[in-house]
Short mmCIF file of the N, C-alpha and C atoms (twelve columns), coordinates in Angstrom:
data_MODEL
# 
_entry.id   MODEL 
# 
loop_
_atom_site.group_PDB 
_atom_site.id 
_atom_site.type_symbol 
_atom_site.label_atom_id 
_atom_site.label_alt_id 
_atom_site.label_comp_id 
_atom_site.label_asym_id 
_atom_site.label_seq_id 
_atom_site.Cartn_x 
_atom_site.Cartn_y 
_atom_site.Cartn_z 
_atom_site.pdbx_PDB_model_num 
ATOM 1   N N  . MET A 1   77.605  153.500 78.495  1 
ATOM 2   C CA . MET A 1   78.557  154.145 77.640  1 
ATOM 3   C C  . MET A 1   79.451  153.116 76.956  1 
ATOM 4   N N  . ALA A 2   78.881  152.312 76.239  1 
ATOM 5   C CA . ALA A 2   79.640  151.311 75.503  1 
ATOM 6   C C  . ALA A 2   80.130  151.907 74.200  1 
ATOM 7   N N  . ASN A 3   81.394  151.702 73.932  1 
ATOM 8   C CA . ASN A 3   81.966  152.152 72.660  1 
ATOM 9   C C  . ASN A 3   81.975  150.984 71.691  1 
ATOM 10  N N  . ASN A 4   81.621  151.234 70.510  1 
ATOM 11  C CA . ASN A 4   81.652  150.204 69.489  1 
ATOM 12  C C  . ASN A 4   83.014  150.199 68.828  1 
ATOM 13  N N  . ILE A 5   83.575  149.033 68.733  1 
ATOM 14  C CA . ILE A 5   84.861  148.876 68.064  1 
ATOM 15  C C  . ILE A 5   84.620  148.100 66.794  1 
ATOM 16  N N  . GLU A 6   85.082  148.683 65.711  1 
ATOM 17  C CA . GLU A 6   84.882  148.045 64.418  1 
ATOM 18  C C  . GLU A 6   86.110  147.207 64.103  1 
ATOM 19  N N  . ILE A 7   85.930  145.952 63.816  1 
ATOM 20  C CA . ILE A 7   87.012  145.032 63.488  1 
ATOM 21  C C  . ILE A 7   86.872  144.641 62.030  1 
ATOM 22  N N  . LYS A 8   88.015  144.750 61.311  1 
ATOM 23  C CA . LYS A 8   88.026  144.355 59.907  1 
ATOM 24  C C  . LYS A 8   88.988  143.192 59.750  1 
ATOM 25  N N  . LYS A 9   88.581  142.249 58.988  1 
ATOM 26  C CA . LYS A 9   89.395  141.065 58.764  1 
ATOM 27  C C  . LYS A 9   89.737  140.993 57.294  1 
ATOM 28  N N  . THR A 10  91.054  140.865 57.035  1 
ATOM 29  C CA . THR A 10  91.488  140.735 55.652  1 
ATOM 30  C C  . THR A 10  91.967  139.304 55.445  1 
ATOM 31  N N  . VAL A 11  91.467  138.635 54.470  1 
ATOM 32  C CA . VAL A 11  91.823  137.251 54.191  1 
ATOM 33  C C  . VAL A 11  92.534  137.210 52.860  1 
ATOM 34  N N  . PHE A 12  93.694  136.522 52.854  1 
ATOM 35  C CA . PHE A 12  94.464  136.386 51.623  1 
ATOM 36  C C  . PHE A 12  94.442  134.932 51.180  1 
ATOM 37  N N  . SER A 13  94.431  134.743 49.879  1 
ATOM 38  C CA . SER A 13  94.596  133.386 49.366  1 
ATOM 39  C C  . SER A 13  96.077  133.037 49.498  1 
ATOM 40  N N  . THR A 14  96.413  131.804 49.299  1 
ATOM 41  C CA . THR A 14  97.805  131.374 49.436  1 
ATOM 42  C C  . THR A 14  98.711  132.155 48.499  1 
ATOM 43  N N  . THR A 15  98.277  132.364 47.287  1 
ATOM 44  C CA . THR A 15  99.082  133.106 46.315  1 
ATOM 45  C C  . THR A 15  99.260  134.548 46.765  1 
ATOM 46  N N  . GLU A 16  98.193  135.191 47.204  1 
ATOM 47  C CA . GLU A 16  98.280  136.578 47.662  1 
ATOM 48  C C  . GLU A 16  99.131  136.686 48.931  1 
ATOM 49  N N  . PHE A 17  98.984  135.705 49.838  1 
ATOM 50  C CA . PHE A 17  99.741  135.721 51.089  1 
ATOM 51  C C  . PHE A 17  101.239 135.698 50.808  1 
ATOM 52  N N  . ASN A 18  101.688 134.790 49.935  1 
ATOM 53  C CA . ASN A 18  103.117 134.694 49.599  1 
ATOM 54  C C  . ASN A 18  103.615 135.960 48.902  1 
ATOM 55  N N  . ARG A 19  102.729 136.656 48.193  1 
ATOM 56  C CA . ARG A 19  103.118 137.891 47.519  1 
ATOM 57  C C  . ARG A 19  103.202 139.049 48.515  1 
ATOM 58  N N  . VAL A 20  102.345 139.073 49.516  1 
ATOM 59  C CA . VAL A 20  102.266 140.188 50.459  1 
ATOM 60  C C  . VAL A 20  103.226 140.005 51.643  1 
ATOM 61  N N  . VAL A 21  103.337 138.783 52.170  1 
ATOM 62  C CA . VAL A 21  104.136 138.524 53.373  1 
ATOM 63  C C  . VAL A 21  105.452 137.863 52.978  1 
ATOM 64  N N  . ASN A 22  106.556 138.433 53.482  1 
ATOM 65  C CA . ASN A 22  107.880 137.871 53.233  1 
ATOM 66  C C  . ASN A 22  108.077 136.701 54.202  1 
ATOM 67  N N  . THR A 23  108.142 135.490 53.681  1 
ATOM 68  C CA . THR A 23  108.274 134.307 54.525  1 
ATOM 69  C C  . THR A 23  109.712 133.819 54.641  1 
ATOM 70  N N  . ALA A 24  110.632 134.554 54.046  1 
ATOM 71  C CA . ALA A 24  112.045 134.175 54.160  1 
ATOM 72  C C  . ALA A 24  112.525 134.514 55.563  1 
ATOM 73  N N  . PHE A 25  113.398 133.658 56.105  1 
ATOM 74  C CA . PHE A 25  113.940 133.890 57.451  1 
ATOM 75  C C  . PHE A 25  115.037 134.938 57.368  1 
ATOM 76  N N  . GLU A 26  114.845 136.030 58.053  1 
ATOM 77  C CA . GLU A 26  115.820 137.109 58.061  1 
ATOM 78  C C  . GLU A 26  115.945 137.638 59.478  1 
ATOM 79  N N  . THR A 27  117.102 138.212 59.780  1 
ATOM 80  C CA . THR A 27  117.285 138.822 61.097  1 
ATOM 81  C C  . THR A 27  117.513 140.312 60.927  1 
ATOM 82  N N  . PHE A 28  117.222 141.028 61.980  1 
ATOM 83  C CA . PHE A 28  117.419 142.468 61.946  1 
ATOM 84  C C  . PHE A 28  118.834 142.859 62.364  1 
ATOM 85  N N  . THR A 29  119.535 141.953 63.020  1 
ATOM 86  C CA . THR A 29  120.910 142.224 63.446  1 
ATOM 87  C C  . THR A 29  121.823 141.147 62.884  1 
ATOM 88  N N  . GLN A 30  123.082 141.454 62.858  1 
ATOM 89  C CA . GLN A 30  124.053 140.452 62.422  1 
ATOM 90  C C  . GLN A 30  124.144 139.367 63.493  1 
ATOM 91  N N  . PRO A 31  124.211 138.113 63.071  1 
ATOM 92  C CA . PRO A 31  124.328 137.048 64.076  1 
ATOM 93  C C  . PRO A 31  125.631 137.213 64.859  1 
ATOM 94  N N  . LEU A 32  125.544 136.952 66.159  1 
ATOM 95  C CA . LEU A 32  126.720 137.048 67.010  1 
ATOM 96  C C  . LEU A 32  127.612 135.840 66.799  1 
ATOM 97  N N  . GLU A 33  128.904 136.085 66.732  1 
ATOM 98  C CA . GLU A 33  129.849 134.992 66.579  1 
ATOM 99  C C  . GLU A 33  129.997 134.292 67.919  1 
ATOM 100 N N  . GLU A 34  129.771 132.977 67.926  1 
ATOM 101 C CA . GLU A 34  129.848 132.219 69.167  1 
ATOM 102 C C  . GLU A 34  131.298 131.954 69.531  1 
ATOM 103 N N  . GLU A 35  131.597 132.095 70.807  1 
ATOM 104 C CA . GLU A 35  132.947 131.834 71.297  1 
ATOM 105 C C  . GLU A 35  133.119 130.330 71.459  1 
ATOM 106 N N  . ASP A 36  134.223 129.807 70.935  1 
ATOM 107 C CA . ASP A 36  134.513 128.380 71.054  1 
ATOM 108 C C  . ASP A 36  135.041 128.106 72.459  1 
ATOM 109 N N  . LEU A 37  134.267 127.368 73.239  1 
ATOM 110 C CA . LEU A 37  134.650 127.066 74.613  1 
ATOM 111 C C  . LEU A 37  135.481 125.799 74.722  1 
ATOM 112 N N  . ASP A 38  135.704 125.119 73.609  1 
ATOM 113 C CA . ASP A 38  136.504 123.894 73.613  1 
ATOM 114 C C  . ASP A 38  137.983 124.269 73.521  1 
ATOM 115 N N  . THR A 39  138.578 124.515 74.668  1 
ATOM 116 C CA . THR A 39  139.972 124.915 74.734  1 
ATOM 117 C C  . THR A 39  140.737 123.932 75.605  1 
ATOM 118 N N  . PRO A 40  142.048 123.877 75.462  1 
ATOM 119 C CA . PRO A 40  142.833 123.018 76.358  1 
ATOM 120 C C  . PRO A 40  142.621 123.383 77.831  1 
ATOM 121 N N  . GLU A 41  142.475 124.656 78.124  1 
ATOM 122 C CA . GLU A 41  142.238 125.070 79.507  1 
ATOM 123 C C  . GLU A 41  140.940 124.461 80.039  1 
ATOM 124 N N  . GLU A 42  139.899 124.481 79.207  1 
ATOM 125 C CA . GLU A 42  138.614 123.909 79.616  1 
ATOM 126 C C  . GLU A 42  138.723 122.395 79.776  1 
ATOM 127 N N  . LEU A 43  139.475 121.741 78.902  1 
ATOM 128 C CA . LEU A 43  139.685 120.298 79.013  1 
ATOM 129 C C  . LEU A 43  140.312 119.952 80.358  1 
ATOM 130 N N  . PHE A 44  141.373 120.663 80.719  1 
ATOM 131 C CA . PHE A 44  142.057 120.350 81.965  1 
ATOM 132 C C  . PHE A 44  141.230 120.760 83.186  1 
ATOM 133 N N  . ARG A 45  140.418 121.793 83.053  1 
ATOM 134 C CA . ARG A 45  139.524 122.157 84.163  1 
ATOM 135 C C  . ARG A 45  138.534 121.018 84.412  1 
ATOM 136 N N  . LEU A 46  137.941 120.504 83.337  1 
ATOM 137 C CA . LEU A 46  137.002 119.389 83.465  1 
ATOM 138 C C  . LEU A 46  137.697 118.113 83.926  1 
ATOM 139 N N  . TYR A 47  138.928 117.895 83.445  1 
ATOM 140 C CA . TYR A 47  139.669 116.701 83.852  1 
ATOM 141 C C  . TYR A 47  139.901 116.721 85.363  1 
ATOM 142 N N  . GLU A 48  140.301 117.857 85.902  1 
ATOM 143 C CA . GLU A 48  140.516 117.964 87.347  1 
ATOM 144 C C  . GLU A 48  139.193 117.767 88.101  1 
ATOM 145 N N  . LYS A 49  138.131 118.300 87.560  1 
ATOM 146 C CA . LYS A 49  136.823 118.191 88.216  1 
ATOM 147 C C  . LYS A 49  136.318 116.748 88.219  1 
ATOM 148 N N  . LEU A 50  136.529 116.041 87.107  1 
ATOM 149 C CA . LEU A 50  135.980 114.682 86.944  1 
ATOM 150 C C  . LEU A 50  136.993 113.576 87.189  1 
ATOM 151 N N  . TYR A 51  138.156 113.914 87.693  1 
ATOM 152 C CA . TYR A 51  139.274 112.976 87.827  1 
ATOM 153 C C  . TYR A 51  138.852 111.657 88.487  1 
ATOM 154 N N  . TYR A 52  138.151 111.729 89.606  1 
ATOM 155 C CA . TYR A 52  137.784 110.512 90.335  1 
ATOM 156 C C  . TYR A 52  136.536 109.835 89.764  1 
ATOM 157 N N  . ASP A 53  135.827 110.500 88.870  1 
ATOM 158 C CA . ASP A 53  134.649 109.903 88.248  1 
ATOM 159 C C  . ASP A 53  135.007 109.090 87.006  1 
ATOM 160 N N  . ILE A 54  136.216 109.266 86.487  1 
ATOM 161 C CA . ILE A 54  136.651 108.572 85.280  1 
ATOM 162 C C  . ILE A 54  137.123 107.169 85.653  1 
ATOM 163 N N  . ASP A 55  136.666 106.163 84.895  1 
ATOM 164 C CA . ASP A 55  137.106 104.784 85.131  1 
ATOM 165 C C  . ASP A 55  138.608 104.680 84.943  1 
ATOM 166 N N  . VAL A 56  139.249 103.819 85.743  1 
ATOM 167 C CA . VAL A 56  140.700 103.641 85.641  1 
ATOM 168 C C  . VAL A 56  141.049 102.887 84.369  1 
ATOM 169 N N  . GLU A 57  140.323 101.796 84.098  1 
ATOM 170 C CA . GLU A 57  140.602 100.969 82.929  1 
ATOM 171 C C  . GLU A 57  139.386 100.932 82.018  1 
ATOM 172 N N  . GLY A 58  139.655 100.730 80.732  1 
ATOM 173 C CA . GLY A 58  138.573 100.624 79.766  1 
ATOM 174 C C  . GLY A 58  139.043 101.010 78.381  1 
ATOM 175 N N  . GLU A 59  138.285 100.549 77.374  1 
ATOM 176 C CA . GLU A 59  138.633 100.817 75.978  1 
ATOM 177 C C  . GLU A 59  138.524 102.301 75.636  1 
ATOM 178 N N  . ASP A 60  137.547 102.978 76.244  1 
ATOM 179 C CA . ASP A 60  137.392 104.412 76.013  1 
ATOM 180 C C  . ASP A 60  136.849 105.062 77.284  1 
ATOM 181 N N  . ASN A 61  136.912 106.356 77.334  1 
ATOM 182 C CA . ASN A 61  136.442 107.134 78.487  1 
ATOM 183 C C  . ASN A 61  137.054 106.656 79.801  1 
ATOM 184 N N  . SER A 62  138.352 106.380 79.786  1 
ATOM 185 C CA . SER A 62  139.045 105.927 80.991  1 
ATOM 186 C C  . SER A 62  140.426 106.570 81.053  1 
ATOM 187 N N  . HIS A 63  141.039 106.468 82.218  1 
ATOM 188 C CA . HIS A 63  142.410 106.960 82.362  1 
ATOM 189 C C  . HIS A 63  143.350 106.161 81.459  1 
ATOM 190 N N  . GLU A 64  143.101 104.863 81.376  1 
ATOM 191 C CA . GLU A 64  143.924 104.008 80.505  1 
ATOM 192 C C  . GLU A 64  143.861 104.507 79.060  1 
ATOM 193 N N  . TYR A 65  142.662 104.849 78.594  1 
ATOM 194 C CA . TYR A 65  142.490 105.362 77.241  1 
ATOM 195 C C  . TYR A 65  143.269 106.668 77.055  1 
ATOM 196 N N  . LEU A 66  143.179 107.558 78.050  1 
ATOM 197 C CA . LEU A 66  143.891 108.838 77.954  1 
ATOM 198 C C  . LEU A 66  145.401 108.632 77.863  1 
ATOM 199 N N  . VAL A 67  145.926 107.684 78.648  1 
ATOM 200 C CA . VAL A 67  147.366 107.419 78.610  1 
ATOM 201 C C  . VAL A 67  147.767 106.862 77.249  1 
ATOM 202 N N  . LYS A 68  146.990 105.905 76.742  1 
ATOM 203 C CA . LYS A 68  147.303 105.323 75.433  1 
ATOM 204 C C  . LYS A 68  147.222 106.372 74.331  1 
ATOM 205 N N  . LYS A 69  146.179 107.195 74.375  1 
ATOM 206 C CA . LYS A 69  145.992 108.214 73.344  1 
ATOM 207 C C  . LYS A 69  147.109 109.255 73.403  1 
ATOM 208 N N  . SER A 70  147.476 109.684 74.588  1 
ATOM 209 C CA . SER A 70  148.551 110.667 74.736  1 
ATOM 210 C C  . SER A 70  149.897 110.062 74.364  1 
ATOM 211 N N  . SER A 71  150.067 108.767 74.591  1 
ATOM 212 C CA . SER A 71  151.329 108.101 74.259  1 
ATOM 213 C C  . SER A 71  151.566 108.057 72.751  1 
ATOM 214 N N  . GLU A 72  150.506 108.199 71.964  1 
ATOM 215 C CA . GLU A 72  150.670 108.239 70.512  1 
ATOM 216 C C  . GLU A 72  151.450 109.481 70.087  1 
ATOM 217 N N  . LEU A 73  151.356 110.550 70.867  1 
ATOM 218 C CA . LEU A 73  152.057 111.792 70.541  1 
ATOM 219 C C  . LEU A 73  153.468 111.839 71.127  1 
ATOM 220 N N  . LEU A 74  153.660 111.145 72.220  1 
ATOM 221 C CA . LEU A 74  154.942 111.188 72.912  1 
ATOM 222 C C  . LEU A 74  155.816 110.013 72.496  1 
ATOM 223 N N  . THR A 75  157.092 110.270 72.365  1 
ATOM 224 C CA . THR A 75  158.038 109.185 72.118  1 
ATOM 225 C C  . THR A 75  158.997 109.159 73.295  1 
ATOM 226 N N  . PHE A 76  158.690 108.320 74.259  1 
ATOM 227 C CA . PHE A 76  159.559 108.187 75.420  1 
ATOM 228 C C  . PHE A 76  159.762 106.710 75.695  1 
ATOM 229 N N  . ASP A 77  160.899 106.400 76.276  1 
ATOM 230 C CA . ASP A 77  161.196 105.020 76.624  1 
ATOM 231 C C  . ASP A 77  160.375 104.640 77.840  1 
ATOM 232 N N  . LYS A 78  159.742 103.498 77.754  1 
ATOM 233 C CA . LYS A 78  158.936 103.051 78.875  1 
ATOM 234 C C  . LYS A 78  159.816 102.707 80.068  1 
ATOM 235 N N  . VAL A 79  161.044 102.251 79.798  1 
ATOM 236 C CA . VAL A 79  161.982 101.967 80.872  1 
ATOM 237 C C  . VAL A 79  162.987 103.116 80.895  1 
ATOM 238 N N  . THR A 80  162.835 103.985 81.856  1 
ATOM 239 C CA . THR A 80  163.714 105.135 81.931  1 
ATOM 240 C C  . THR A 80  164.935 104.813 82.772  1 
ATOM 241 N N  . GLU A 81  165.869 105.738 82.813  1 
ATOM 242 C CA . GLU A 81  167.089 105.540 83.584  1 
ATOM 243 C C  . GLU A 81  166.797 105.385 85.072  1 
ATOM 244 N N  . ASP A 82  165.714 105.971 85.559  1 
ATOM 245 C CA . ASP A 82  165.363 105.854 86.980  1 
ATOM 246 C C  . ASP A 82  164.823 104.468 87.323  1 
ATOM 247 N N  . ILE A 83  164.137 103.854 86.394  1 
ATOM 248 C CA . ILE A 83  163.471 102.579 86.667  1 
ATOM 249 C C  . ILE A 83  164.414 101.393 86.440  1 
ATOM 250 N N  . GLN A 84  165.331 101.491 85.510  1 
ATOM 251 C CA . GLN A 84  166.185 100.359 85.163  1 
ATOM 252 C C  . GLN A 84  166.974 99.805  86.357  1 
ATOM 253 N N  . PRO A 85  167.604 100.644 87.205  1 
ATOM 254 C CA . PRO A 85  168.301 100.071 88.368  1 
ATOM 255 C C  . PRO A 85  167.368 99.287  89.288  1 
ATOM 256 N N  . LEU A 86  166.139 99.743  89.435  1 
ATOM 257 C CA . LEU A 86  165.177 99.015  90.269  1 
ATOM 258 C C  . LEU A 86  164.818 97.670  89.649  1 
ATOM 259 N N  . LEU A 87  164.654 97.645  88.342  1 
ATOM 260 C CA . LEU A 87  164.369 96.378  87.661  1 
ATOM 261 C C  . LEU A 87  165.546 95.419  87.787  1 
ATOM 262 N N  . ASP A 88  166.752 95.949  87.704  1 
ATOM 263 C CA . ASP A 88  167.949 95.100  87.876  1 
ATOM 264 C C  . ASP A 88  168.001 94.522  89.282  1 
ATOM 265 N N  . GLU A 89  167.679 95.341  90.276  1 
ATOM 266 C CA . GLU A 89  167.690 94.861  91.662  1 
ATOM 267 C C  . GLU A 89  166.631 93.795  91.876  1 
ATOM 268 N N  . ILE A 90  165.455 93.973  91.285  1 
ATOM 269 C CA . ILE A 90  164.393 92.957  91.391  1 
ATOM 270 C C  . ILE A 90  164.863 91.648  90.785  1 
ATOM 271 N N  . ALA A 91  165.510 91.704  89.629  1 
ATOM 272 C CA . ALA A 91  166.009 90.486  88.980  1 
ATOM 273 C C  . ALA A 91  167.052 89.797  89.864  1 
ATOM 274 N N  . GLN A 92  167.931 90.593  90.491  1 
ATOM 275 C CA . GLN A 92  168.956 90.025  91.364  1 
ATOM 276 C C  . GLN A 92  168.316 89.374  92.596  1 
ATOM 277 N N  . LEU A 93  167.338 90.031  93.191  1 
ATOM 278 C CA . LEU A 93  166.658 89.467  94.361  1 
ATOM 279 C C  . LEU A 93  165.892 88.198  94.009  1 
ATOM 280 N N  . ARG A 94  165.323 88.146  92.841  1 
ATOM 281 C CA . ARG A 94  164.640 86.914  92.395  1 
ATOM 282 C C  . ARG A 94  165.639 85.771  92.248  1 
ATOM 283 N N  . GLN A 95  166.807 86.089  91.714  1 
ATOM 284 C CA . GLN A 95  167.843 85.066  91.561  1 
ATOM 285 C C  . GLN A 95  168.283 84.558  92.939  1 
ATOM 286 N N  . GLN A 96  168.466 85.476  93.901  1 
ATOM 287 C CA . GLN A 96  168.852 85.084  95.255  1 
ATOM 288 C C  . GLN A 96  167.764 84.245  95.909  1 
ATOM 289 N N  . LEU A 97  166.505 84.600  95.716  1 
ATOM 290 C CA . LEU A 97  165.393 83.834  96.271  1 
ATOM 291 C C  . LEU A 97  165.343 82.442  95.660  1 
ATOM 292 N N  . LEU A 98  165.580 82.366  94.368  1 
ATOM 293 C CA . LEU A 98  165.594 81.067  93.692  1 
ATOM 294 C C  . LEU A 98  166.696 80.181  94.261  1 
ATOM 295 N N  . LEU A 99  167.893 80.741  94.466  1 
ATOM 296 C CA . LEU A 99  169.001 79.969  95.040  1 
ATOM 297 C C  . LEU A 99  168.692 79.551  96.474  1 
ATOM 298 N N  . ALA A 100 168.103 80.452  97.273  1 
ATOM 299 C CA . ALA A 100 167.758 80.122  98.656  1 
ATOM 300 C C  . ALA A 100 166.712 79.009  98.700  1 
ATOM 301 N N  . ASN A 101 165.722 79.070  97.836  1 
ATOM 302 C CA . ASN A 101 164.710 78.005  97.778  1 
ATOM 303 C C  . ASN A 101 165.331 76.680  97.350  1 
ATOM 304 N N  . GLN A 102 166.276 76.748  96.432  1 
ATOM 305 C CA . GLN A 102 166.958 75.520  95.994  1 
ATOM 306 C C  . GLN A 102 167.755 74.909  97.152  1 
ATOM 307 N N  . GLN A 103 168.410 75.769  97.965  1 
ATOM 308 C CA . GLN A 103 169.167 75.279  99.120  1 
ATOM 309 C C  . GLN A 103 168.248 74.635  100.148 1 
ATOM 310 N N  . ILE A 104 167.073 75.225  100.363 1 
ATOM 311 C CA . ILE A 104 166.093 74.662  101.301 1 
ATOM 312 C C  . ILE A 104 165.657 73.287  100.834 1 
ATOM 313 N N  . ILE A 105 165.375 73.163  99.546  1 
ATOM 314 C CA . ILE A 105 164.944 71.873  98.988  1 
ATOM 315 C C  . ILE A 105 166.065 70.846  99.128  1 
ATOM 316 N N  . ASP A 106 167.314 71.262  98.844  1 
ATOM 317 C CA . ASP A 106 168.450 70.340  98.968  1 
ATOM 318 C C  . ASP A 106 168.620 69.890  100.411 1 
ATOM 319 N N  . LEU A 107 168.479 70.787  101.384 1 
ATOM 320 C CA . LEU A 107 168.612 70.424  102.802 1 
ATOM 321 C C  . LEU A 107 167.494 69.474  103.231 1 
ATOM 322 N N  . GLU A 108 166.287 69.680  102.731 1 
ATOM 323 C CA . GLU A 108 165.183 68.802  103.083 1 
ATOM 324 C C  . GLU A 108 165.370 67.408  102.488 1 
ATOM 325 N N  . ILE A 109 165.907 67.353  101.288 1 
ATOM 326 C CA . ILE A 109 166.119 66.053  100.645 1 
ATOM 327 C C  . ILE A 109 167.235 65.291  101.358 1 
ATOM 328 N N  . ASN A 110 168.310 65.948  101.751 1 
ATOM 329 C CA . ASN A 110 169.447 65.294  102.393 1 
ATOM 330 C C  . ASN A 110 169.224 65.053  103.883 1 
ATOM 331 N N  . ALA A 111 168.200 65.594  104.451 1 
ATOM 332 C CA . ALA A 111 167.984 65.425  105.902 1 
ATOM 333 C C  . ALA A 111 167.374 64.114  106.258 1 
# 
């Protein structure tokens, strides 16, 4: 009980094909608008995730680069009111150390 199936083949020339078949790219639905995932929230999420993987120093892709780049937007004094007293104390201690070393040298020379 074999059934015969008749197959017909239609062949078009290039000119006929372009006339019969629409080759322009078209969609049946409106394209979906893609959500922009590049947000400050996403940046900081990735920063927290990759914090220890980022090089400390370097011209780019480093913590040093991030500080320099962010410093372009900020105008703050590098020596703040909290740090200045400490710097003054360091300078005073260096002066005292210099005087103490000078006294040691003087005692060694006169001994």
